[in-house]
């Protein structure tokens, strides 16, 4: 059984194609396709996904639809996140896309997104010890603490790399010290909503474009691949060091220095660094494990589990 999972993120839109073999209870990745149409651009200002952003999204989905048909996918799972949660034209756009492509699009609630991202990051290991997941998105950040049998805490914060840029960095090529400090205070204020103590020895996973790109930068990965980044470690001092370095560069300089691995997020990396740094300080985390998995994987696992097709190896 070949399945497709589309993650309609606020910045990135990603297609994952996997094959499920019921006789061996195994799921194998066939291919991944990353794009950055940034559908939440100006969303905090206009309260709706703009026509320009919709046009970029449609171009991506037309190509994804071709790939899905060529791959002979039997099931297409489409998960929409924060941009669709808050945009006033989200339902209209959802209905239009569903009719055009004959897909069912699920607009996930924040806590639902958190759980599915967690599921994607911890399977196939499906450990019984507790893990903390931090998923830094374009419009929101999801936090989950728990294990395969019990979730102690999950939360979705209105804090993302695109929304942070819109609020503090939209008019600056080279960021000012004042804008950085205002952004830091904003992040600290948002994180104050999380009143939970995480044990010091908790395994912490960081998913999505910010940690994967930071890992590629720190490990001098020139040609990005999930295999080179997955399960790498980001230490707090490394995150802080890169954050300081990037603050002194314009988006053009970041793109020139690091090339294709930062494409589509060169103007978002500072905000992403500040958010990750803020989380590590808030929870007193010394290091995080970078995961290249997350929502798109979790959506497939969630579908198979709910339909009694996949048994978790505990």
Coordinates of C-alpha atoms in Angstrom, one line a residue:
X1 CA 0.0 0.0 0.0
X2 CA 1.5 3.3 -1.1
X3 CA 0.5 6.4 0.9
X4 CA 1.1 10.1 0.4
X5 CA 1.3 12.6 3.3
X6 CA 1.2 16.4 2.6
X7 CA 2.1 18.8 5.4
X8 CA 0.6 22.2 4.7
X9 CA 2.8 24.2 6.9
X10 CA 2.9 28.0 7.3
X11 CA 6.3 28.2 5.6
X12 CA 7.0 24.8 4.2
X13 CA 4.8 22.4 2.3
X14 CA 6.2 18.9 2.2
X15 CA 5.2 15.7 0.4
X16 CA 6.2 12.3 1.8
X17 CA 5.5 9.1 0.0
X18 CA 5.8 5.8 1.9
X19 CA 5.0 2.1 1.3
X20 CA 3.3 0.0 4.0
X21 CA 3.7 -3.8 3.8
X22 CA 1.1 -5.5 6.0
X23 CA 2.8 -8.9 5.8
X24 CA 5.9 -7.5 7.5
X25 CA 4.3 -4.7 9.4
X26 CA 6.9 -2.3 7.9
X27 CA 6.7 1.2 6.5
X28 CA 9.4 2.4 4.1
X29 CA 10.0 5.9 2.9
X30 CA 10.0 6.2 -0.9
X31 CA 10.5 9.9 -1.4
X32 CA 10.3 13.3 0.2
X33 CA 9.7 16.7 -1.5
X34 CA 10.3 20.0 0.2
X35 CA 9.0 23.4 -0.9
X36 CA 8.7 26.8 0.9
X37 CA 5.7 28.7 -0.6
X38 CA 5.3 30.6 2.8
X39 CA 1.5 30.6 2.8
X40 CA 1.4 32.6 6.1
X41 CA 3.3 35.6 4.7
X42 CA 1.5 38.8 5.9
X43 CA -1.1 36.6 7.6
X44 CA -0.7 38.4 10.9
X45 CA -1.4 41.7 9.1
X46 CA -4.2 40.7 6.6
X47 CA -5.9 38.0 8.6
X48 CA -6.2 35.9 5.5
X49 CA -4.0 33.8 3.2
X50 CA -3.1 36.2 0.4
X51 CA -3.8 35.6 -3.3
X52 CA 0.0 35.6 -3.9
X53 CA 0.5 32.9 -1.3
X54 CA -2.4 30.9 -2.6
X55 CA -0.9 31.1 -6.1
X56 CA 2.5 29.8 -4.8
X57 CA 0.6 27.0 -2.9
X58 CA -1.3 26.0 -6.0
X59 CA 1.9 25.7 -8.0
X60 CA 3.3 23.4 -5.4
X61 CA 0.1 21.3 -5.1
X62 CA -0.2 20.8 -8.9
X63 CA 3.3 19.3 -8.9
X64 CA 2.6 17.2 -5.8
X65 CA -0.6 15.9 -7.5
X66 CA 1.4 14.8 -10.5
X67 CA 3.9 13.0 -8.3
X68 CA 1.2 11.3 -6.3
X69 CA -0.5 10.0 -9.5
X70 CA 2.8 8.9 -11.0
X71 CA 3.6 7.1 -7.7
X72 CA 0.2 5.4 -7.8
X73 CA -0.6 6.4 -4.2
X74 CA -3.7 4.6 -2.8
X75 CA -4.2 7.1 0.1
X76 CA -3.5 10.8 0.3
X77 CA -3.4 12.4 3.8
X78 CA -3.3 16.2 3.9
X79 CA -2.7 18.0 7.2
X80 CA -3.1 21.7 7.4
X81 CA -1.7 23.6 10.3
X82 CA -1.5 27.1 11.9
X83 CA -2.1 29.2 8.7
X84 CA -5.3 27.3 8.1
X85 CA -6.3 27.5 11.7
X86 CA -6.2 31.3 11.9
X87 CA -6.9 32.5 8.4
X88 CA -10.3 33.9 7.8
X89 CA -10.4 32.5 4.2
X90 CA -9.2 29.0 5.3
X91 CA -12.5 27.1 4.9
X92 CA -13.1 28.6 1.5
X93 CA -9.6 27.7 0.4
X94 CA -9.9 24.2 1.9
X95 CA -13.1 23.5 0.0
X96 CA -11.6 24.8 -3.2
X97 CA -8.5 22.6 -2.9
X98 CA -10.5 19.5 -1.9
X99 CA -12.7 19.9 -5.0
X100 CA -9.8 20.5 -7.3
X101 CA -7.7 17.5 -6.2
X102 CA -10.3 15.2 -4.7
X103 CA -8.4 15.1 -1.4
X104 CA -9.7 15.4 2.2
X105 CA -7.8 18.2 4.0
X106 CA -7.7 18.0 7.8
X107 CA -7.2 21.3 9.6
X108 CA -5.5 20.1 12.7
X109 CA -6.1 21.7 16.1
X110 CA -2.9 22.8 17.8
X111 CA -2.8 20.0 20.3
X112 CA -3.7 17.5 17.6
X113 CA -0.8 18.7 15.5
X114 CA 1.5 18.4 18.5
X115 CA 0.5 14.7 19.1
X116 CA 0.8 13.7 15.4
X117 CA 4.3 15.4 15.2
X118 CA 5.3 13.5 18.3
X119 CA 4.0 10.2 16.8
X120 CA 6.1 10.8 13.7
X121 CA 9.3 11.6 15.6
X122 CA 9.2 8.6 18.1
X123 CA 8.1 5.8 15.8
X124 CA 9.5 3.3 14.8
X125 CA 11.5 3.3 18.1
X126 CA 8.4 4.0 20.1
X127 CA 10.3 4.3 23.4
X128 CA 8.6 3.9 26.7
X129 CA 10.8 6.5 28.5
X130 CA 9.6 10.1 28.3
X131 CA 10.6 12.4 25.5
X132 CA 10.2 16.2 25.0
X133 CA 9.4 17.2 21.4
X134 CA 9.8 20.8 20.1
X135 CA 8.3 21.5 16.6
X136 CA 9.1 25.0 15.5
X137 CA 6.8 25.9 12.6
X138 CA 6.2 29.0 10.5
X139 CA 3.1 30.2 12.5
X140 CA 3.2 28.1 15.7
X141 CA 5.4 25.9 17.8
X142 CA 4.2 22.6 19.3
X143 CA 5.6 21.1 22.5
X144 CA 4.8 17.6 23.7
X145 CA 6.1 15.7 26.7
X146 CA 5.4 12.1 27.2
X147 CA 5.9 8.6 25.9
X148 CA 4.3 5.9 23.8
X149 CA 1.7 5.1 26.4
X150 CA 0.9 8.5 28.0
X151 CA 1.2 12.1 27.1
X152 CA 1.7 14.3 30.1
X153 CA 1.7 17.6 28.4
X154 CA 1.1 19.0 24.9
X155 CA 0.7 22.6 23.8
X156 CA 0.6 24.7 20.7
X157 CA 1.9 28.2 21.0
X158 CA 1.2 31.1 18.6
X159 CA 5.0 31.5 18.0
X160 CA 6.6 30.7 14.7
X161 CA 9.5 31.8 12.5
X162 CA 7.3 33.6 9.9
X163 CA 5.1 35.3 12.4
X164 CA 8.1 36.4 14.4
X165 CA 9.7 37.9 11.3
X166 CA 6.4 39.7 10.5
X167 CA 6.3 41.2 14.0
X168 CA 9.9 42.2 14.5
X169 CA 12.2 41.7 11.5
X170 CA 10.0 42.6 8.4
X171 CA 11.6 46.0 7.8
X172 CA 15.3 45.1 8.4
X173 CA 17.9 43.6 6.2
X174 CA 20.6 43.7 9.0
X175 CA 18.8 43.2 12.3
X176 CA 19.1 45.8 15.0
X177 CA 20.0 45.0 18.6
X178 CA 16.7 46.5 19.7
X179 CA 14.6 44.2 17.4
X180 CA 16.5 41.2 18.6
X181 CA 15.9 42.1 22.2
X182 CA 12.2 42.8 21.6
X183 CA 11.9 39.4 19.9
X184 CA 13.6 37.7 22.8
X185 CA 11.2 39.3 25.3
X186 CA 8.3 38.2 23.2
X187 CA 9.5 34.6 23.1
X188 CA 10.1 34.6 26.9
X189 CA 6.6 35.9 27.4
X190 CA 5.1 33.2 25.2
X191 CA 7.1 30.5 26.9
X192 CA 5.8 31.7 30.3
X193 CA 2.5 30.1 29.2
X194 CA 4.1 26.7 29.7
X195 CA 4.2 25.9 33.4
X196 CA 5.6 22.4 33.5
X197 CA 8.8 21.0 34.9
X198 CA 10.9 18.7 32.6
X199 CA 13.3 16.3 34.3
X200 CA 17.0 17.1 33.6
X201 CA 17.7 13.7 31.9
X202 CA 14.8 13.9 29.4
X203 CA 15.5 13.1 25.8
X204 CA 14.6 16.2 23.8
X205 CA 13.8 16.0 20.1
X206 CA 13.7 19.1 17.8
X207 CA 11.9 18.8 14.4
X208 CA 11.2 21.0 11.4
X209 CA 13.3 23.3 9.3
X210 CA 15.0 25.4 12.0
X211 CA 16.9 22.5 13.8
X212 CA 17.6 20.6 10.6
X213 CA 19.1 23.7 8.9
X214 CA 21.1 24.6 12.0
X215 CA 22.5 21.1 12.1
X216 CA 23.5 21.3 8.4
X217 CA 25.3 24.6 9.1
X218 CA 27.1 23.4 12.2
X219 CA 28.1 20.1 10.6
X220 CA 29.1 21.8 7.4
X221 CA 26.7 19.8 5.2
X222 CA 26.8 21.3 1.7
X223 CA 24.3 19.1 0.0
X224 CA 21.4 18.5 2.4
X225 CA 20.1 15.0 3.0
X226 CA 18.0 13.7 5.9
X227 CA 20.5 10.9 6.5
X228 CA 23.3 13.4 7.2
X229 CA 21.1 15.4 9.6
X230 CA 18.8 13.0 11.4
X231 CA 19.8 12.1 15.0
X232 CA 22.6 14.8 15.1
X233 CA 23.0 16.7 18.3
X234 CA 22.7 20.5 18.8
X235 CA 24.2 21.7 22.0
X236 CA 23.0 24.9 23.6
X237 CA 26.3 26.7 23.1
X238 CA 26.3 25.8 19.4
X239 CA 22.8 27.1 19.0
X240 CA 23.7 30.3 20.8
X241 CA 26.9 30.7 18.7
X242 CA 25.2 30.3 15.4
X243 CA 22.4 32.6 16.5
X244 CA 24.9 35.4 17.3
X245 CA 26.7 34.8 14.0
X246 CA 23.5 34.9 11.9
X247 CA 22.3 38.1 13.6
X248 CA 25.3 39.9 12.1
X249 CA 24.4 38.8 8.5
X250 CA 21.8 39.9 6.0
X251 CA 19.6 37.3 4.4
X252 CA 21.6 37.6 1.2
X253 CA 24.9 37.1 3.1
X254 CA 23.4 34.0 4.8
X255 CA 22.3 32.6 1.4
X256 CA 25.7 33.3 -0.1
X257 CA 27.6 31.8 2.8
X258 CA 25.5 28.6 3.2
X259 CA 24.0 28.1 -0.2
X260 CA 21.1 25.7 -1.0
X261 CA 20.7 24.4 2.6
X262 CA 19.2 27.7 3.7
X263 CA 17.1 28.4 0.6
X264 CA 13.6 29.5 1.5
X265 CA 14.5 30.3 5.1
X266 CA 17.5 32.6 5.0
X267 CA 15.4 35.4 6.4
X268 CA 13.8 33.2 9.0
X269 CA 16.8 31.5 10.6
X270 CA 17.5 34.2 13.2
X271 CA 14.0 34.0 14.4
X272 CA 14.1 30.2 14.5
X273 CA 17.4 30.3 16.4
X274 CA 15.9 32.7 18.9
X275 CA 12.9 30.4 19.4
X276 CA 15.0 27.2 19.8
X277 CA 17.4 29.1 22.2
X278 CA 14.4 30.3 24.2
X279 CA 13.0 26.8 24.6
X280 CA 16.4 25.4 25.6
X281 CA 16.8 28.2 28.2
X282 CA 13.2 27.8 29.5
X283 CA 13.4 24.1 30.0
X284 CA 17.2 24.2 31.0
X285 CA 18.1 21.9 28.1
X286 CA 21.8 21.4 27.3
X287 CA 21.2 19.6 24.0
X288 CA 18.6 18.5 21.5
X289 CA 18.5 15.6 19.1
X290 CA 17.5 16.7 15.6
X291 CA 14.8 14.7 13.9
X292 CA 14.0 15.0 10.2
X293 CA 10.6 13.3 10.8
X294 CA 7.5 14.8 12.4
X295 CA 4.0 15.7 11.2
X296 CA 4.1 14.2 7.7
X297 CA 5.3 10.9 9.1
X298 CA 3.0 11.0 12.1
X299 CA 0.0 11.6 9.8
X300 CA 0.7 8.3 8.0
X301 CA 1.2 6.4 11.2
X302 CA -1.9 7.9 12.7
X303 CA -4.0 6.9 9.7
X304 CA -2.7 3.3 9.7
X305 CA -3.1 2.9 13.5
X306 CA -6.7 4.3 13.4
X307 CA -7.6 1.9 10.6
X308 CA -6.1 -1.1 12.5
X309 CA -3.5 -1.6 9.7
X310 CA -0.3 -1.0 11.6
X311 CA 0.8 -2.6 14.9
X312 CA 3.3 -0.7 17.0
X313 CA 6.4 -2.6 18.0
X314 CA 6.6 -1.9 21.7

